[in-house]
Coordinates of C-alpha atoms in Angstrom, one line a residue:
M257 CA -0.1 0.0 -0.1
R258 CA 1.0 3.5 -0.8
R259 CA 1.8 5.4 2.4
R260 CA 1.7 9.1 0.9
E261 CA -2.0 8.0 -0.6
V262 CA -3.2 6.5 2.7
L263 CA -2.0 9.4 4.8
A264 CA -4.0 11.8 2.1
C265 CA -7.1 9.8 2.5
L266 CA -6.7 9.2 6.2
P267 CA -8.7 12.2 7.6
A268 CA -11.8 11.7 5.4
A269 CA -11.6 8.0 5.6
A270 CA -11.9 8.1 9.5
L271 CA -14.8 10.2 9.4
Q272 CA -16.7 8.0 6.8
F273 CA -15.5 5.1 7.9
P274 CA -18.1 4.6 11.1
L275 CA -20.9 6.0 9.4
A276 CA -20.6 2.1 6.8
H277 CA -21.9 0.4 9.8
P278 CA -25.2 -0.3 9.9
A279 CA -25.3 0.3 13.9
V280 CA -23.6 4.0 13.7
V281 CA -26.3 6.4 13.3
S282 CA -24.0 9.5 13.8
I283 CA -20.4 10.7 14.6
I284 CA -19.1 13.9 16.7
P285 CA -16.2 15.4 14.9
G286 CA -14.2 17.9 17.1
A287 CA -13.5 21.0 15.9
M288 CA -12.3 24.4 17.5
G289 CA -13.3 26.8 14.9
P290 CA -14.9 27.7 11.7
D291 CA -12.2 26.2 9.8
E292 CA -11.9 22.8 11.5
V293 CA -15.9 22.5 10.8
R294 CA -15.4 23.6 7.1
Q295 CA -12.6 20.9 6.8
N296 CA -14.8 18.2 8.4
V297 CA -17.6 19.0 6.0
A298 CA -14.8 18.8 3.2
Y299 CA -13.6 14.9 4.7
L300 CA -17.2 14.1 4.6
E301 CA -18.1 15.2 1.3
A302 CA -14.5 13.5 -0.6
S303 CA -14.8 10.8 -2.4
I304 CA -12.8 7.9 -1.5
P305 CA -12.2 5.5 -4.1
D306 CA -13.3 1.9 -3.4
A307 CA -9.8 1.1 -4.4
F308 CA -8.6 2.4 -1.0
W309 CA -10.8 0.3 1.0
S310 CA -10.1 -2.9 -0.6
D311 CA -6.4 -2.1 0.0
L312 CA -7.0 -1.7 3.7
K313 CA -9.1 -5.2 3.7
S314 CA -6.1 -7.1 1.9
E315 CA -3.5 -5.4 3.9
G316 CA -5.3 -6.6 7.2
L317 CA -5.8 -3.0 8.1
I318 CA -9.6 -3.4 8.6
H319 CA -11.6 -6.8 8.9
A320 CA -12.3 -8.2 5.5
N321 CA -15.9 -8.2 6.1
A322 CA -16.3 -4.6 7.7
P323 CA -18.9 -2.6 5.9
V324 CA -17.1 0.3 4.2
P325 CA -18.3 3.6 2.4
G326 CA -19.2 3.0 -1.5
A327 CA -21.8 3.8 -3.4
E328 CA -24.6 2.7 -0.7
G329 CA -22.4 3.7 2.3
A330 CA -22.2 7.2 0.5
A331 CA -26.1 7.6 0.0
R332 CA -26.4 6.8 4.0
A333 CA -23.4 9.0 4.9
A334 CA -25.8 11.7 3.0
A335 CA -28.7 10.9 4.8
L336 CA -27.5 10.5 8.5
T337 CA -25.2 13.6 8.7
G338 CA -27.2 16.0 6.3
V339 CA -27.4 18.3 9.1
V340 CA -23.7 18.9 9.0
G341 CA -23.3 18.2 5.2
A342 CA -22.0 14.5 4.2
R343 CA -22.0 14.7 0.3
D344 CA -25.3 16.5 0.2
G345 CA -23.5 19.8 -0.5
V346 CA -24.5 21.8 2.7
G347 CA -20.6 23.5 2.3
A348 CA -21.7 25.1 -0.8
R349 CA -25.0 26.0 0.3
L350 CA -23.3 27.9 2.9
G351 CA -21.1 29.4 0.6
W352 CA -17.8 27.5 1.7
S353 CA -15.7 26.9 -1.4
R354 CA -14.3 23.3 -1.1
A355 CA -10.9 22.1 -2.6
P356 CA -10.7 18.7 -3.8
T357 CA -9.5 16.6 -1.5
A358 CA -5.8 14.7 -2.4
C359 CA -7.5 11.1 -2.0
A360 CA -9.5 11.2 -5.2
A361 CA -6.9 12.1 -7.2
R362 CA -4.3 9.7 -5.9
W363 CA -6.2 6.4 -5.9

């Protein structure tokens, strides 16, 4: 697995991974100010390629049967975190510009 690419995706993956599990209904990311709130929204809206999750499973970093975000997970994340803005463009509606994450470009 490519260390640099994993590090680029890690913050977004850390916020999105728990939302893929059916028992999880919310997450509470900490933020010390408006900039961190904006960054968390961007991480939740980030597109993480399926290959990232496959690589984590094949390396044994997450359980082979663990639910992971994907097409279905993205829809669930949007439904569960709509208040915060995951994948539904809340940041854009609030006038925040969003820089693309390095994750999608690297995988």
